[in-house]
Amino acid sequence: MVYIRQKLEKALRKGQDTAKTIEGRLRSLAQSKEQKELIDLVVRMDSMQAERISAVNDLAIQSMIMQKTDSSMSKLTKYEMLAEKLIEGRLDDKDREQLEQEYRIVKNQFHYHLIPLKNIHTVVSWNSLLLPKINSSPSTFVEST
């Protein structure tokens, strides 16, 4: 994952450098005020699109986290229900044995689902890490108005 992330960041930097080069060429070729405004618009649209895609990706990540949390909470509810029935003890041997088997299964599933939840909520999205870097990088072009 780290290698892929580094490769992605390198590709993004290269793309950003290419975009700055193209922007510089376009600005040097722009002759009218309208052409300069169009270049400004295209540059702003690019950063706005990156922010929009980042927000959509972050929402998708949060949705996956919420689904996993909901699934774990339903497992917890089932775990509690089975535990209560076993504690009450008003069961014949066959029902008790079946509930104990279900209890063990749900308990194992619960631990399987609960442990990853501890790590999910501390994960920071790459989008939230990359966009500030991209947005704070100094622009090499100064508008002349």
PDB file of C-alpha atoms in Angstrom:
ATOM      1  CA  MET A   1       0.000   0.000   0.000  1.00  0.00           C
ATOM      2  CA  VAL A   2       2.801   2.415   0.858  1.00  0.00           C
ATOM      3  CA  TYR A   3       4.510   1.754  -2.472  1.00  0.00           C
ATOM      4  CA  ILE A   4       1.273   2.324  -4.384  1.00  0.00           C
ATOM      5  CA  ARG A   5       0.619   5.519  -2.441  1.00  0.00           C
ATOM      6  CA  GLN A   6       4.133   6.841  -3.176  1.00  0.00           C
ATOM      7  CA  LYS A   7       3.724   5.955  -6.836  1.00  0.00           C
ATOM      8  CA  LEU A   8       0.353   7.728  -6.926  1.00  0.00           C
ATOM      9  CA  GLU A   9       1.750  10.841  -5.229  1.00  0.00           C
ATOM     10  CA  LYS A  10       4.648  10.880  -7.705  1.00  0.00           C
ATOM     11  CA  ALA A  11       2.219  10.622 -10.633  1.00  0.00           C
ATOM     12  CA  LEU A  12       0.112  13.432  -9.174  1.00  0.00           C
ATOM     13  CA  ARG A  13       3.174  15.663  -8.784  1.00  0.00           C
ATOM     14  CA  LYS A  14       4.217  14.898 -12.362  1.00  0.00           C
ATOM     15  CA  GLY A  15       0.705  15.707 -13.578  1.00  0.00           C
ATOM     16  CA  GLN A  16       0.733  18.929 -11.587  1.00  0.00           C
ATOM     17  CA  ASP A  17       4.103  19.913 -13.089  1.00  0.00           C
ATOM     18  CA  THR A  18       2.794  19.145 -16.582  1.00  0.00           C
ATOM     19  CA  ALA A  19      -0.321  21.242 -15.917  1.00  0.00           C
ATOM     20  CA  LYS A  20       1.834  24.175 -14.735  1.00  0.00           C
ATOM     21  CA  THR A  21       3.988  23.904 -17.856  1.00  0.00           C
ATOM     22  CA  ILE A  22       0.936  23.901 -20.115  1.00  0.00           C
ATOM     23  CA  GLU A  23      -0.574  26.783 -18.149  1.00  0.00           C
ATOM     24  CA  GLY A  24       2.642  28.769 -18.630  1.00  0.00           C
ATOM     25  CA  ARG A  25       2.653  28.118 -22.366  1.00  0.00           C
ATOM     26  CA  LEU A  26      -1.009  29.084 -22.687  1.00  0.00           C
ATOM     27  CA  ARG A  27      -0.473  32.277 -20.680  1.00  0.00           C
ATOM     28  CA  SER A  28       2.488  33.248 -22.861  1.00  0.00           C
ATOM     29  CA  LEU A  29       0.381  32.712 -25.986  1.00  0.00           C
ATOM     30  CA  ALA A  30      -2.713  34.488 -24.638  1.00  0.00           C
ATOM     31  CA  GLN A  31      -3.128  37.850 -26.284  1.00  0.00           C
ATOM     32  CA  SER A  32      -6.521  39.131 -25.240  1.00  0.00           C
ATOM     33  CA  LYS A  33      -8.133  39.634 -21.860  1.00  0.00           C
ATOM     34  CA  GLU A  34     -10.763  37.001 -22.724  1.00  0.00           C
ATOM     35  CA  GLN A  35      -8.093  34.396 -23.443  1.00  0.00           C
ATOM     36  CA  LYS A  36      -6.394  35.113 -20.105  1.00  0.00           C
ATOM     37  CA  GLU A  37      -9.745  34.856 -18.303  1.00  0.00           C
ATOM     38  CA  LEU A  38     -10.426  31.538 -20.037  1.00  0.00           C
ATOM     39  CA  ILE A  39      -7.064  30.187 -18.857  1.00  0.00           C
ATOM     40  CA  ASP A  40      -7.847  31.351 -15.298  1.00  0.00           C
ATOM     41  CA  LEU A  41     -11.222  29.597 -15.517  1.00  0.00           C
ATOM     42  CA  VAL A  42      -9.702  26.325 -16.744  1.00  0.00           C
ATOM     43  CA  VAL A  43      -7.109  26.375 -13.952  1.00  0.00           C
ATOM     44  CA  ARG A  44      -9.785  27.046 -11.300  1.00  0.00           C
ATOM     45  CA  MET A  45     -12.049  24.335 -12.757  1.00  0.00           C
ATOM     46  CA  ASP A  46      -9.218  21.810 -12.453  1.00  0.00           C
ATOM     47  CA  SER A  47      -8.719  22.471  -8.741  1.00  0.00           C
ATOM     48  CA  MET A  48     -12.479  22.546  -8.113  1.00  0.00           C
ATOM     49  CA  GLN A  49     -12.886  19.205  -9.864  1.00  0.00           C
ATOM     50  CA  ALA A  50     -10.085  17.698  -7.753  1.00  0.00           C
ATOM     51  CA  GLU A  51     -11.783  18.928  -4.578  1.00  0.00           C
ATOM     52  CA  ARG A  52     -15.160  17.566  -5.725  1.00  0.00           C
ATOM     53  CA  ILE A  53     -13.714  14.144  -6.543  1.00  0.00           C
ATOM     54  CA  SER A  54     -11.926  14.142  -3.200  1.00  0.00           C
ATOM     55  CA  ALA A  55     -15.167  14.893  -1.372  1.00  0.00           C
ATOM     56  CA  VAL A  56     -17.016  12.145  -3.266  1.00  0.00           C
ATOM     57  CA  ASN A  57     -14.265   9.641  -2.451  1.00  0.00           C
ATOM     58  CA  ASP A  58     -14.250  10.642   1.212  1.00  0.00           C
ATOM     59  CA  LEU A  59     -18.031  10.199   1.340  1.00  0.00           C
ATOM     60  CA  ALA A  60     -17.693   6.728  -0.177  1.00  0.00           C
ATOM     61  CA  ILE A  61     -15.073   5.819   2.431  1.00  0.00           C
ATOM     62  CA  GLN A  62     -17.293   7.135   5.230  1.00  0.00           C
ATOM     63  CA  SER A  63     -20.242   5.182   3.827  1.00  0.00           C
ATOM     64  CA  MET A  64     -18.214   1.965   3.899  1.00  0.00           C
ATOM     65  CA  ILE A  65     -17.177   2.684   7.486  1.00  0.00           C
ATOM     66  CA  MET A  66     -20.799   3.293   8.477  1.00  0.00           C
ATOM     67  CA  GLN A  67     -21.942   0.056   6.815  1.00  0.00           C
ATOM     68  CA  LYS A  68     -19.255  -1.896   8.658  1.00  0.00           C
ATOM     69  CA  THR A  69     -20.235  -0.200  11.921  1.00  0.00           C
ATOM     70  CA  ASP A  70     -23.933  -0.981  11.341  1.00  0.00           C
ATOM     71  CA  SER A  71     -23.100  -4.605  10.618  1.00  0.00           C
ATOM     72  CA  SER A  72     -21.057  -4.832  13.805  1.00  0.00           C
ATOM     73  CA  MET A  73     -23.827  -3.229  15.838  1.00  0.00           C
ATOM     74  CA  SER A  74     -26.347  -5.762  14.524  1.00  0.00           C
ATOM     75  CA  LYS A  75     -23.948  -8.547  15.540  1.00  0.00           C
ATOM     76  CA  LEU A  76     -23.732  -6.982  19.004  1.00  0.00           C
ATOM     77  CA  THR A  77     -27.530  -6.902  19.295  1.00  0.00           C
ATOM     78  CA  LYS A  78     -27.789 -10.558  18.316  1.00  0.00           C
ATOM     79  CA  TYR A  79     -24.973 -11.417  20.739  1.00  0.00           C
ATOM     80  CA  GLU A  80     -26.822  -9.659  23.577  1.00  0.00           C
ATOM     81  CA  MET A  81     -30.120 -11.372  22.722  1.00  0.00           C
ATOM     82  CA  LEU A  82     -28.535 -14.836  22.733  1.00  0.00           C
ATOM     83  CA  ALA A  83     -26.712 -14.110  25.985  1.00  0.00           C
ATOM     84  CA  GLU A  84     -29.964 -12.981  27.647  1.00  0.00           C
ATOM     85  CA  LYS A  85     -31.794 -16.138  26.554  1.00  0.00           C
ATOM     86  CA  LEU A  86     -28.974 -18.305  27.888  1.00  0.00           C
ATOM     87  CA  ILE A  87     -28.872 -16.414  31.191  1.00  0.00           C
ATOM     88  CA  GLU A  88     -32.644 -16.751  31.691  1.00  0.00           C
ATOM     89  CA  GLY A  89     -32.188 -20.505  31.563  1.00  0.00           C
ATOM     90  CA  ARG A  90     -35.822 -21.405  30.722  1.00  0.00           C
ATOM     91  CA  LEU A  91     -34.739 -23.757  27.953  1.00  0.00           C
ATOM     92  CA  ASP A  92     -34.726 -27.477  27.415  1.00  0.00           C
ATOM     93  CA  ASP A  93     -31.405 -29.172  26.641  1.00  0.00           C
ATOM     94  CA  LYS A  94     -31.884 -29.205  22.858  1.00  0.00           C
ATOM     95  CA  ASP A  95     -32.727 -25.478  22.638  1.00  0.00           C
ATOM     96  CA  ARG A  96     -29.917 -24.605  25.047  1.00  0.00           C
ATOM     97  CA  GLU A  97     -27.378 -26.540  22.967  1.00  0.00           C
ATOM     98  CA  GLN A  98     -28.558 -24.819  19.785  1.00  0.00           C
ATOM     99  CA  LEU A  99     -28.384 -21.378  21.444  1.00  0.00           C
ATOM    100  CA  GLU A 100     -24.899 -22.113  22.762  1.00  0.00           C
ATOM    101  CA  GLN A 101     -23.746 -22.996  19.236  1.00  0.00           C
ATOM    102  CA  GLU A 102     -25.275 -19.790  17.835  1.00  0.00           C
ATOM    103  CA  TYR A 103     -23.728 -17.862  20.717  1.00  0.00           C
ATOM    104  CA  ARG A 104     -20.247 -19.188  19.903  1.00  0.00           C
ATOM    105  CA  ILE A 105     -20.675 -18.392  16.205  1.00  0.00           C
ATOM    106  CA  VAL A 106     -21.928 -14.864  16.857  1.00  0.00           C
ATOM    107  CA  LYS A 107     -19.206 -14.302  19.467  1.00  0.00           C
ATOM    108  CA  ASN A 108     -16.511 -15.247  16.929  1.00  0.00           C
ATOM    109  CA  GLN A 109     -18.131 -13.063  14.261  1.00  0.00           C
ATOM    110  CA  PHE A 110     -18.417 -10.228  16.732  1.00  0.00           C
ATOM    111  CA  HIS A 111     -14.707 -10.331  17.554  1.00  0.00           C
ATOM    112  CA  TYR A 112     -13.934 -10.565  13.835  1.00  0.00           C
ATOM    113  CA  HIS A 113     -16.009  -7.427  13.159  1.00  0.00           C
ATOM    114  CA  LEU A 114     -15.138  -5.464  16.286  1.00  0.00           C
ATOM    115  CA  ILE A 115     -11.342  -5.552  16.079  1.00  0.00           C
ATOM    116  CA  PRO A 116     -11.141  -3.926  12.611  1.00  0.00           C
ATOM    117  CA  LEU A 117     -13.540  -1.190  13.748  1.00  0.00           C
ATOM    118  CA  LYS A 118     -10.942   0.075  16.210  1.00  0.00           C
ATOM    119  CA  ASN A 119      -8.577   0.787  13.321  1.00  0.00           C
ATOM    120  CA  ILE A 120     -11.093   2.123  10.801  1.00  0.00           C
ATOM    121  CA  HIS A 121     -12.033   5.276  12.692  1.00  0.00           C
ATOM    122  CA  THR A 122      -8.428   6.447  13.013  1.00  0.00           C
ATOM    123  CA  VAL A 123      -7.673   6.196   9.284  1.00  0.00           C
ATOM    124  CA  VAL A 124      -7.184   9.530   7.538  1.00  0.00           C
ATOM    125  CA  SER A 125      -8.136   9.667   3.890  1.00  0.00           C
ATOM    126  CA  TRP A 126      -5.371  10.253   1.360  1.00  0.00           C
ATOM    127  CA  ASN A 127      -7.558  12.898  -0.236  1.00  0.00           C
ATOM    128  CA  SER A 128      -7.545  14.994   2.913  1.00  0.00           C
ATOM    129  CA  LEU A 129      -3.750  14.647   3.059  1.00  0.00           C
ATOM    130  CA  LEU A 130      -3.049  15.367  -0.617  1.00  0.00           C
ATOM    131  CA  LEU A 131      -5.367  18.305  -1.305  1.00  0.00           C
ATOM    132  CA  PRO A 132      -3.812  20.668   1.255  1.00  0.00           C
ATOM    133  CA  LYS A 133      -0.395  19.921  -0.285  1.00  0.00           C
ATOM    134  CA  ILE A 134      -1.695  20.644  -3.775  1.00  0.00           C
ATOM    135  CA  ASN A 135      -3.644  23.766  -2.777  1.00  0.00           C
ATOM    136  CA  SER A 136      -0.842  25.246  -0.660  1.00  0.00           C
ATOM    137  CA  SER A 137       1.870  24.822  -3.278  1.00  0.00           C
ATOM    138  CA  PRO A 138       2.910  28.270  -4.452  1.00  0.00           C
ATOM    139  CA  SER A 139       1.709  29.215  -7.892  1.00  0.00           C
ATOM    140  CA  THR A 140       4.512  30.115 -10.260  1.00  0.00           C
ATOM    141  CA  PHE A 141       2.323  32.487 -12.210  1.00  0.00           C
ATOM    142  CA  VAL A 142       1.238  35.903 -11.012  1.00  0.00           C
ATOM    143  CA  GLU A 143      -1.863  37.422 -12.518  1.00  0.00           C
ATOM    144  CA  SER A 144      -1.256  40.726 -14.188  1.00  0.00           C
ATOM    145  CA  THR A 145      -4.400  42.815 -14.049  1.00  0.00           C
TER     146      THR A 145
END
